[in-house]
PDB file of C-alpha atoms in Angstrom:
ATOM      1  CA  GLN A   5     -23.306 -23.105   5.193  1.00  0.00           C
ATOM      2  CA  GLN A   6     -23.699 -26.108   2.975  1.00  0.00           C
ATOM      3  CA  GLN A   7     -25.344 -24.739  -0.155  1.00  0.00           C
ATOM      4  CA  VAL A   8     -25.803 -25.922  -3.684  1.00  0.00           C
ATOM      5  CA  LYS A   9     -26.684 -23.211  -6.192  1.00  0.00           C
ATOM      6  CA  GLN A  10     -28.421 -24.271  -9.385  1.00  0.00           C
ATOM      7  CA  SER A  11     -29.059 -22.339 -12.581  1.00  0.00           C
ATOM      8  CA  PRO A  12     -31.058 -21.519 -14.588  1.00  0.00           C
ATOM      9  CA  GLN A  13     -34.408 -21.681 -12.781  1.00  0.00           C
ATOM     10  CA  SER A  14     -36.157 -22.441 -16.043  1.00  0.00           C
ATOM     11  CA  LEU A  15     -34.966 -23.458 -19.481  1.00  0.00           C
ATOM     12  CA  ILE A  16     -36.659 -23.851 -22.846  1.00  0.00           C
ATOM     13  CA  VAL A  17     -34.902 -25.913 -25.513  1.00  0.00           C
ATOM     14  CA  GLN A  18     -35.971 -26.979 -28.970  1.00  0.00           C
ATOM     15  CA  LYS A  19     -36.360 -30.669 -29.698  1.00  0.00           C
ATOM     16  CA  GLY A  20     -33.008 -32.119 -30.713  1.00  0.00           C
ATOM     17  CA  GLY A  21     -31.024 -29.408 -28.965  1.00  0.00           C
ATOM     18  CA  ILE A  22     -28.677 -29.621 -25.977  1.00  0.00           C
ATOM     19  CA  SER A  23     -29.983 -28.778 -22.507  1.00  0.00           C
ATOM     20  CA  ILE A  24     -27.391 -27.594 -19.987  1.00  0.00           C
ATOM     21  CA  ILE A  25     -28.009 -27.082 -16.268  1.00  0.00           C
ATOM     22  CA  ASN A  26     -25.292 -25.873 -13.929  1.00  0.00           C
ATOM     23  CA  CYS A  27     -24.622 -26.282 -10.222  1.00  0.00           C
ATOM     24  CA  ALA A  28     -22.034 -24.955  -7.811  1.00  0.00           C
ATOM     25  CA  TYR A  29     -21.278 -26.194  -4.322  1.00  0.00           C
ATOM     26  CA  GLU A  30     -19.321 -24.861  -1.361  1.00  0.00           C
ATOM     27  CA  ASN A  31     -18.374 -27.776   0.858  1.00  0.00           C
ATOM     28  CA  THR A  32     -15.194 -29.459  -0.355  1.00  0.00           C
ATOM     29  CA  ALA A  33     -16.056 -32.498   1.792  1.00  0.00           C
ATOM     30  CA  PHE A  34     -18.871 -33.424  -0.589  1.00  0.00           C
ATOM     31  CA  ASP A  35     -18.005 -36.597  -2.485  1.00  0.00           C
ATOM     32  CA  TYR A  36     -21.221 -37.574  -4.225  1.00  0.00           C
ATOM     33  CA  PHE A  37     -23.031 -35.512  -6.859  1.00  0.00           C
ATOM     34  CA  PRO A  38     -26.320 -36.894  -8.207  1.00  0.00           C
ATOM     35  CA  TRP A  39     -28.902 -35.434 -10.535  1.00  0.00           C
ATOM     36  CA  TYR A  40     -32.585 -36.139 -10.029  1.00  0.00           C
ATOM     37  CA  GLN A  41     -35.479 -35.851 -12.474  1.00  0.00           C
ATOM     38  CA  GLN A  42     -38.983 -35.064 -11.260  1.00  0.00           C
ATOM     39  CA  PHE A  43     -42.225 -35.231 -13.219  1.00  0.00           C
ATOM     40  CA  PRO A  44     -45.397 -33.502 -11.961  1.00  0.00           C
ATOM     41  CA  GLY A  45     -47.070 -35.447  -9.165  1.00  0.00           C
ATOM     42  CA  LYS A  46     -44.105 -37.768  -8.720  1.00  0.00           C
ATOM     43  CA  GLY A  47     -41.141 -37.981  -6.415  1.00  0.00           C
ATOM     44  CA  PRO A  48     -37.637 -37.194  -7.687  1.00  0.00           C
ATOM     45  CA  ALA A  49     -35.918 -40.111  -9.411  1.00  0.00           C
ATOM     46  CA  LEU A  50     -32.162 -40.620  -9.588  1.00  0.00           C
ATOM     47  CA  LEU A  51     -30.962 -39.895 -13.116  1.00  0.00           C
ATOM     48  CA  ILE A  52     -27.174 -40.026 -12.987  1.00  0.00           C
ATOM     49  CA  ALA A  53     -24.468 -39.456 -10.383  1.00  0.00           C
ATOM     50  CA  ILE A  54     -20.732 -38.784 -10.272  1.00  0.00           C
ATOM     51  CA  ARG A  55     -17.917 -38.896  -7.744  1.00  0.00           C
ATOM     52  CA  PRO A  56     -15.093 -36.306  -7.722  1.00  0.00           C
ATOM     53  CA  ASP A  57     -12.418 -38.730  -8.916  1.00  0.00           C
ATOM     54  CA  VAL A  58     -13.709 -38.446 -12.507  1.00  0.00           C
ATOM     55  CA  SER A  59     -14.394 -35.364 -14.621  1.00  0.00           C
ATOM     56  CA  GLU A  60     -17.194 -36.760 -16.760  1.00  0.00           C
ATOM     57  CA  LYS A  61     -19.800 -39.501 -16.714  1.00  0.00           C
ATOM     58  CA  LYS A  62     -22.107 -40.390 -19.558  1.00  0.00           C
ATOM     59  CA  GLU A  63     -25.239 -42.514 -19.555  1.00  0.00           C
ATOM     60  CA  GLY A  64     -27.083 -42.507 -22.841  1.00  0.00           C
ATOM     61  CA  ARG A  65     -28.044 -38.929 -23.714  1.00  0.00           C
ATOM     62  CA  PHE A  66     -27.212 -37.661 -20.208  1.00  0.00           C
ATOM     63  CA  THR A  67     -23.719 -36.471 -19.246  1.00  0.00           C
ATOM     64  CA  ILE A  68     -22.377 -35.009 -16.017  1.00  0.00           C
ATOM     65  CA  SER A  69     -19.323 -32.760 -16.304  1.00  0.00           C
ATOM     66  CA  PHE A  70     -17.462 -32.170 -13.041  1.00  0.00           C
ATOM     67  CA  ASN A  71     -14.875 -29.465 -12.270  1.00  0.00           C
ATOM     68  CA  LYS A  72     -13.426 -30.113  -8.834  1.00  0.00           C
ATOM     69  CA  SER A  73     -11.198 -27.038  -8.705  1.00  0.00           C
ATOM     70  CA  ALA A  74     -14.095 -24.725  -9.573  1.00  0.00           C
ATOM     71  CA  LYS A  75     -16.521 -26.676  -7.350  1.00  0.00           C
ATOM     72  CA  GLN A  76     -18.989 -26.852 -10.217  1.00  0.00           C
ATOM     73  CA  PHE A  77     -20.811 -29.592 -12.056  1.00  0.00           C
ATOM     74  CA  SER A  78     -23.318 -29.632 -14.856  1.00  0.00           C
ATOM     75  CA  LEU A  79     -25.858 -31.844 -16.576  1.00  0.00           C
ATOM     76  CA  HIS A  80     -25.947 -32.021 -20.350  1.00  0.00           C
ATOM     77  CA  ILE A  81     -28.909 -33.589 -22.134  1.00  0.00           C
ATOM     78  CA  MET A  82     -28.086 -34.324 -25.753  1.00  0.00           C
ATOM     79  CA  ASP A  83     -30.750 -34.584 -28.463  1.00  0.00           C
ATOM     80  CA  SER A  84     -33.355 -33.281 -25.995  1.00  0.00           C
ATOM     81  CA  GLN A  85     -36.845 -34.771 -26.406  1.00  0.00           C
ATOM     82  CA  PRO A  86     -40.295 -33.575 -25.284  1.00  0.00           C
ATOM     83  CA  GLY A  87     -40.342 -36.501 -22.809  1.00  0.00           C
ATOM     84  CA  ASP A  88     -37.351 -34.898 -21.061  1.00  0.00           C
ATOM     85  CA  SER A  89     -39.575 -31.994 -19.978  1.00  0.00           C
ATOM     86  CA  ALA A  90     -39.402 -32.136 -16.182  1.00  0.00           C
ATOM     87  CA  THR A  91     -37.828 -30.461 -13.189  1.00  0.00           C
ATOM     88  CA  TYR A  92     -34.192 -31.348 -12.606  1.00  0.00           C
ATOM     89  CA  PHE A  93     -32.382 -31.128  -9.284  1.00  0.00           C
ATOM     90  CA  CYS A  94     -28.682 -31.346  -8.646  1.00  0.00           C
ATOM     91  CA  ALA A  95     -27.488 -32.447  -5.227  1.00  0.00           C
ATOM     92  CA  ALA A  96     -24.292 -32.872  -3.282  1.00  0.00           C
ATOM     93  CA  GLY A  97     -23.434 -34.840  -0.214  1.00  0.00           C
ATOM     94  CA  GLY A  98     -21.569 -37.546   1.573  1.00  0.00           C
ATOM     95  CA  GLY A  99     -23.215 -40.668   0.294  1.00  0.00           C
ATOM     96  CA  ALA A 100     -26.869 -41.270   1.109  1.00  0.00           C
ATOM     97  CA  GLN A 101     -27.223 -39.408   4.350  1.00  0.00           C
ATOM     98  CA  LYS A 102     -26.996 -35.650   4.319  1.00  0.00           C
ATOM     99  CA  LEU A 103     -27.812 -34.797   0.721  1.00  0.00           C
ATOM    100  CA  VAL A 104     -28.163 -31.091  -0.103  1.00  0.00           C
ATOM    101  CA  PHE A 105     -30.263 -30.163  -3.142  1.00  0.00           C
ATOM    102  CA  GLY A 106     -30.190 -27.254  -5.541  1.00  0.00           C
ATOM    103  CA  GLN A 107     -33.250 -25.098  -6.156  1.00  0.00           C
ATOM    104  CA  GLY A 108     -34.339 -26.989  -9.270  1.00  0.00           C
ATOM    105  CA  THR A 109     -34.599 -26.208 -12.999  1.00  0.00           C
ATOM    106  CA  ARG A 110     -37.852 -26.515 -14.891  1.00  0.00           C
ATOM    107  CA  LEU A 111     -36.928 -27.788 -18.347  1.00  0.00           C
ATOM    108  CA  THR A 112     -39.328 -27.522 -21.267  1.00  0.00           C
ATOM    109  CA  ILE A 113     -38.523 -29.141 -24.594  1.00  0.00           C
ATOM    110  CA  ASN A 114     -40.519 -27.634 -27.455  1.00  0.00           C
ATOM    111  CA  PRO A 115     -41.466 -30.056 -30.230  1.00  0.00           C
TER     112      PRO A 115
ATOM    113  CA  GLU B1029     -41.676 -54.002  -6.411  1.00  0.00           C
ATOM    114  CA  ALA B1030     -38.952 -52.002  -4.664  1.00  0.00           C
ATOM    115  CA  GLN B1031     -40.507 -48.823  -3.362  1.00  0.00           C
ATOM    116  CA  VAL B1032     -40.906 -46.175  -0.697  1.00  0.00           C
ATOM    117  CA  THR B1033     -44.520 -45.833   0.422  1.00  0.00           C
ATOM    118  CA  GLN B1034     -45.843 -42.696   2.059  1.00  0.00           C
ATOM    119  CA  ASN B1035     -49.276 -42.127   3.525  1.00  0.00           C
ATOM    120  CA  PRO B1036     -51.403 -40.165   3.183  1.00  0.00           C
ATOM    121  CA  ARG B1037     -50.853 -38.589  -0.256  1.00  0.00           C
ATOM    122  CA  TYR B1038     -52.947 -35.551   0.643  1.00  0.00           C
ATOM    123  CA  LEU B1039     -53.766 -34.110   4.053  1.00  0.00           C
ATOM    124  CA  ILE B1040     -55.574 -30.979   5.173  1.00  0.00           C
ATOM    125  CA  THR B1041     -55.424 -30.241   8.887  1.00  0.00           C
ATOM    126  CA  VAL B1042     -55.894 -27.411  11.341  1.00  0.00           C
ATOM    127  CA  THR B1043     -53.246 -25.537  13.263  1.00  0.00           C
ATOM    128  CA  GLY B1044     -52.128 -27.370  16.379  1.00  0.00           C
ATOM    129  CA  LYS B1045     -53.623 -30.775  15.619  1.00  0.00           C
ATOM    130  CA  LYS B1046     -50.923 -33.429  15.889  1.00  0.00           C
ATOM    131  CA  LEU B1047     -50.367 -35.529  12.793  1.00  0.00           C
ATOM    132  CA  THR B1048     -48.119 -38.322  11.574  1.00  0.00           C
ATOM    133  CA  VAL B1049     -47.040 -39.053   8.022  1.00  0.00           C
ATOM    134  CA  THR B1050     -45.948 -42.646   7.630  1.00  0.00           C
ATOM    135  CA  CYS B1051     -43.088 -43.897   5.464  1.00  0.00           C
ATOM    136  CA  SER B1052     -42.110 -47.463   4.741  1.00  0.00           C
ATOM    137  CA  GLN B1053     -39.471 -48.991   2.448  1.00  0.00           C
ATOM    138  CA  ASN B1054     -39.064 -52.600   1.320  1.00  0.00           C
ATOM    139  CA  MET B1055     -35.461 -52.439   0.096  1.00  0.00           C
ATOM    140  CA  ASN B1056     -33.703 -53.075   3.433  1.00  0.00           C
ATOM    141  CA  HIS B1057     -31.980 -49.670   3.131  1.00  0.00           C
ATOM    142  CA  GLU B1058     -29.983 -48.363   6.073  1.00  0.00           C
ATOM    143  CA  TYR B1059     -30.543 -44.700   5.320  1.00  0.00           C
ATOM    144  CA  MET B1060     -33.880 -42.910   5.390  1.00  0.00           C
ATOM    145  CA  SER B1061     -34.663 -39.229   5.162  1.00  0.00           C
ATOM    146  CA  TRP B1062     -37.464 -36.684   5.075  1.00  0.00           C
ATOM    147  CA  TYR B1063     -37.463 -33.670   2.757  1.00  0.00           C
ATOM    148  CA  ARG B1064     -39.864 -30.830   2.175  1.00  0.00           C
ATOM    149  CA  GLN B1065     -40.227 -29.244  -1.248  1.00  0.00           C
ATOM    150  CA  ASP B1066     -41.244 -25.623  -1.627  1.00  0.00           C
ATOM    151  CA  PRO B1067     -41.297 -23.531  -4.835  1.00  0.00           C
ATOM    152  CA  GLY B1068     -37.974 -21.837  -5.492  1.00  0.00           C
ATOM    153  CA  LEU B1069     -36.299 -23.560  -2.541  1.00  0.00           C
ATOM    154  CA  GLY B1070     -35.783 -27.033  -3.927  1.00  0.00           C
ATOM    155  CA  LEU B1071     -35.749 -29.946  -1.503  1.00  0.00           C
ATOM    156  CA  ARG B1072     -34.652 -29.257   2.030  1.00  0.00           C
ATOM    157  CA  GLN B1073     -33.731 -32.045   4.398  1.00  0.00           C
ATOM    158  CA  ILE B1074     -35.720 -32.212   7.639  1.00  0.00           C
ATOM    159  CA  TYR B1075     -34.275 -35.278   9.372  1.00  0.00           C
ATOM    160  CA  TYR B1076     -32.337 -38.327   8.352  1.00  0.00           C
ATOM    161  CA  SER B1077     -31.574 -41.707   9.875  1.00  0.00           C
ATOM    162  CA  MET B1078     -28.523 -43.869   9.360  1.00  0.00           C
ATOM    163  CA  ASN B1079     -30.002 -46.948  11.001  1.00  0.00           C
ATOM    164  CA  VAL B1080     -32.463 -48.107  13.661  1.00  0.00           C
ATOM    165  CA  GLU B1081     -32.512 -45.706  16.617  1.00  0.00           C
ATOM    166  CA  VAL B1082     -29.973 -43.390  14.898  1.00  0.00           C
ATOM    167  CA  THR B1083     -31.390 -40.082  13.672  1.00  0.00           C
ATOM    168  CA  ASP B1084     -30.018 -36.610  13.088  1.00  0.00           C
ATOM    169  CA  LYS B1085     -31.247 -33.177  12.134  1.00  0.00           C
ATOM    170  CA  GLY B1086     -31.177 -31.936   8.595  1.00  0.00           C
ATOM    171  CA  ASP B1087     -31.339 -28.293   7.551  1.00  0.00           C
ATOM    172  CA  VAL B1088     -34.927 -27.505   8.622  1.00  0.00           C
ATOM    173  CA  PRO B1089     -35.804 -29.699  11.645  1.00  0.00           C
ATOM    174  CA  GLU B1090     -37.788 -27.149  13.685  1.00  0.00           C
ATOM    175  CA  GLY B1091     -41.362 -28.260  14.345  1.00  0.00           C
ATOM    176  CA  TYR B1092     -40.783 -31.871  13.313  1.00  0.00           C
ATOM    177  CA  LYS B1093     -39.976 -35.134  15.065  1.00  0.00           C
ATOM    178  CA  VAL B1094     -38.990 -38.529  13.712  1.00  0.00           C
ATOM    179  CA  SER B1095     -38.384 -42.004  15.045  1.00  0.00           C
ATOM    180  CA  ARG B1096     -36.710 -45.112  13.627  1.00  0.00           C
ATOM    181  CA  LYS B1097     -37.770 -48.090  15.710  1.00  0.00           C
ATOM    182  CA  GLU B1098     -37.734 -50.499  12.776  1.00  0.00           C
ATOM    183  CA  LYS B1099     -35.459 -50.490   9.762  1.00  0.00           C
ATOM    184  CA  ARG B1100     -38.312 -50.248   7.247  1.00  0.00           C
ATOM    185  CA  ASN B1101     -40.321 -47.429   8.877  1.00  0.00           C
ATOM    186  CA  PHE B1102     -39.504 -43.758   9.389  1.00  0.00           C
ATOM    187  CA  PRO B1103     -42.578 -41.708  10.394  1.00  0.00           C
ATOM    188  CA  LEU B1104     -42.611 -37.906  10.403  1.00  0.00           C
ATOM    189  CA  ILE B1105     -44.466 -36.313  13.304  1.00  0.00           C
ATOM    190  CA  LEU B1106     -45.790 -32.761  13.484  1.00  0.00           C
ATOM    191  CA  GLU B1107     -46.864 -32.308  17.101  1.00  0.00           C
ATOM    192  CA  SER B1108     -48.341 -28.825  16.635  1.00  0.00           C
ATOM    193  CA  PRO B1109     -48.573 -28.029  12.920  1.00  0.00           C
ATOM    194  CA  SER B1110     -48.518 -24.419  11.786  1.00  0.00           C
ATOM    195  CA  PRO B1111     -49.413 -22.860   8.411  1.00  0.00           C
ATOM    196  CA  ASN B1112     -45.703 -22.428   7.520  1.00  0.00           C
ATOM    197  CA  GLN B1113     -45.449 -26.217   7.452  1.00  0.00           C
ATOM    198  CA  THR B1114     -47.781 -26.344   4.480  1.00  0.00           C
ATOM    199  CA  SER B1115     -45.608 -28.064   1.907  1.00  0.00           C
ATOM    200  CA  LEU B1116     -44.941 -31.131  -0.208  1.00  0.00           C
ATOM    201  CA  TYR B1117     -43.120 -33.762   1.830  1.00  0.00           C
ATOM    202  CA  PHE B1118     -40.991 -36.605   0.531  1.00  0.00           C
ATOM    203  CA  CYS B1119     -39.619 -39.624   2.301  1.00  0.00           C
ATOM    204  CA  ALA B1120     -36.572 -41.325   0.814  1.00  0.00           C
ATOM    205  CA  SER B1121     -34.365 -44.321   1.500  1.00  0.00           C
ATOM    206  CA  GLY B1122     -30.948 -45.360   0.276  1.00  0.00           C
ATOM    207  CA  ILE B1123     -27.626 -47.054   0.827  1.00  0.00           C
ATOM    208  CA  LEU B1124     -24.210 -45.462   1.284  1.00  0.00           C
ATOM    209  CA  GLY B1125     -22.965 -44.336  -2.104  1.00  0.00           C
ATOM    210  CA  GLY B1126     -26.193 -45.273  -3.849  1.00  0.00           C
ATOM    211  CA  GLY B1127     -28.330 -42.169  -3.635  1.00  0.00           C
ATOM    212  CA  TYR B1128     -31.912 -41.986  -2.494  1.00  0.00           C
ATOM    213  CA  THR B1129     -35.127 -43.586  -3.740  1.00  0.00           C
ATOM    214  CA  PHE B1130     -38.031 -41.213  -3.122  1.00  0.00           C
ATOM    215  CA  GLY B1131     -41.653 -41.845  -2.289  1.00  0.00           C
ATOM    216  CA  SER B1132     -44.513 -40.234  -4.208  1.00  0.00           C
ATOM    217  CA  GLY B1133     -44.958 -37.385  -1.759  1.00  0.00           C
ATOM    218  CA  THR B1134     -47.483 -36.089   0.771  1.00  0.00           C
ATOM    219  CA  ARG B1135     -49.085 -32.745   0.119  1.00  0.00           C
ATOM    220  CA  LEU B1136     -49.869 -31.186   3.497  1.00  0.00           C
ATOM    221  CA  THR B1137     -52.027 -28.106   4.015  1.00  0.00           C
ATOM    222  CA  VAL B1138     -52.277 -26.569   7.469  1.00  0.00           C
ATOM    223  CA  VAL B1139     -55.113 -24.040   7.875  1.00  0.00           C
TER     224      VAL B1139
END
């Protein structure tokens, strides 16, 4: 079964700290690994994505680390801010068609 | 403005009464998809479409129908809704390798 397992379910981080969310996948055919950010009442929005030919991708305060051999990838949010409080979803798939999502992590950044 | 538009945003209906949730995108994307979001389960794919007249089942297609007669539109049809289809539904569109752009969601309650 094509599953993506995400942890933790919820996370509380102090302002300025590092938020880390982890995901693991099963299907080695997956070649696209995006992270989405969702605010209450809104649809998920693409935050950052990586392909398996690189081990890390950084965009501003957001970094994806990718471990192909372990079939794991993670999102790191540096210098976390209260505005980062949202639900984060990892996903895996083959491009834009059959994208499988993790269960989501509710992140709260305390001021 | 580039966007995915879903209607309605909120819908309360009774068991067995056929309904359609519309979805339209103005980005000329080939790929479109429907997801449902339930607490603790993340986003689960219902159906997706790779182009006009080309659709395929996602992970939870039972009880749903879709059609893709035009590139911009991808309606979701519930021919006989049941209470277990009460959920938050998202339509999304994208291009190969580019991830999905999501609509704002339709909250459906079936009583």
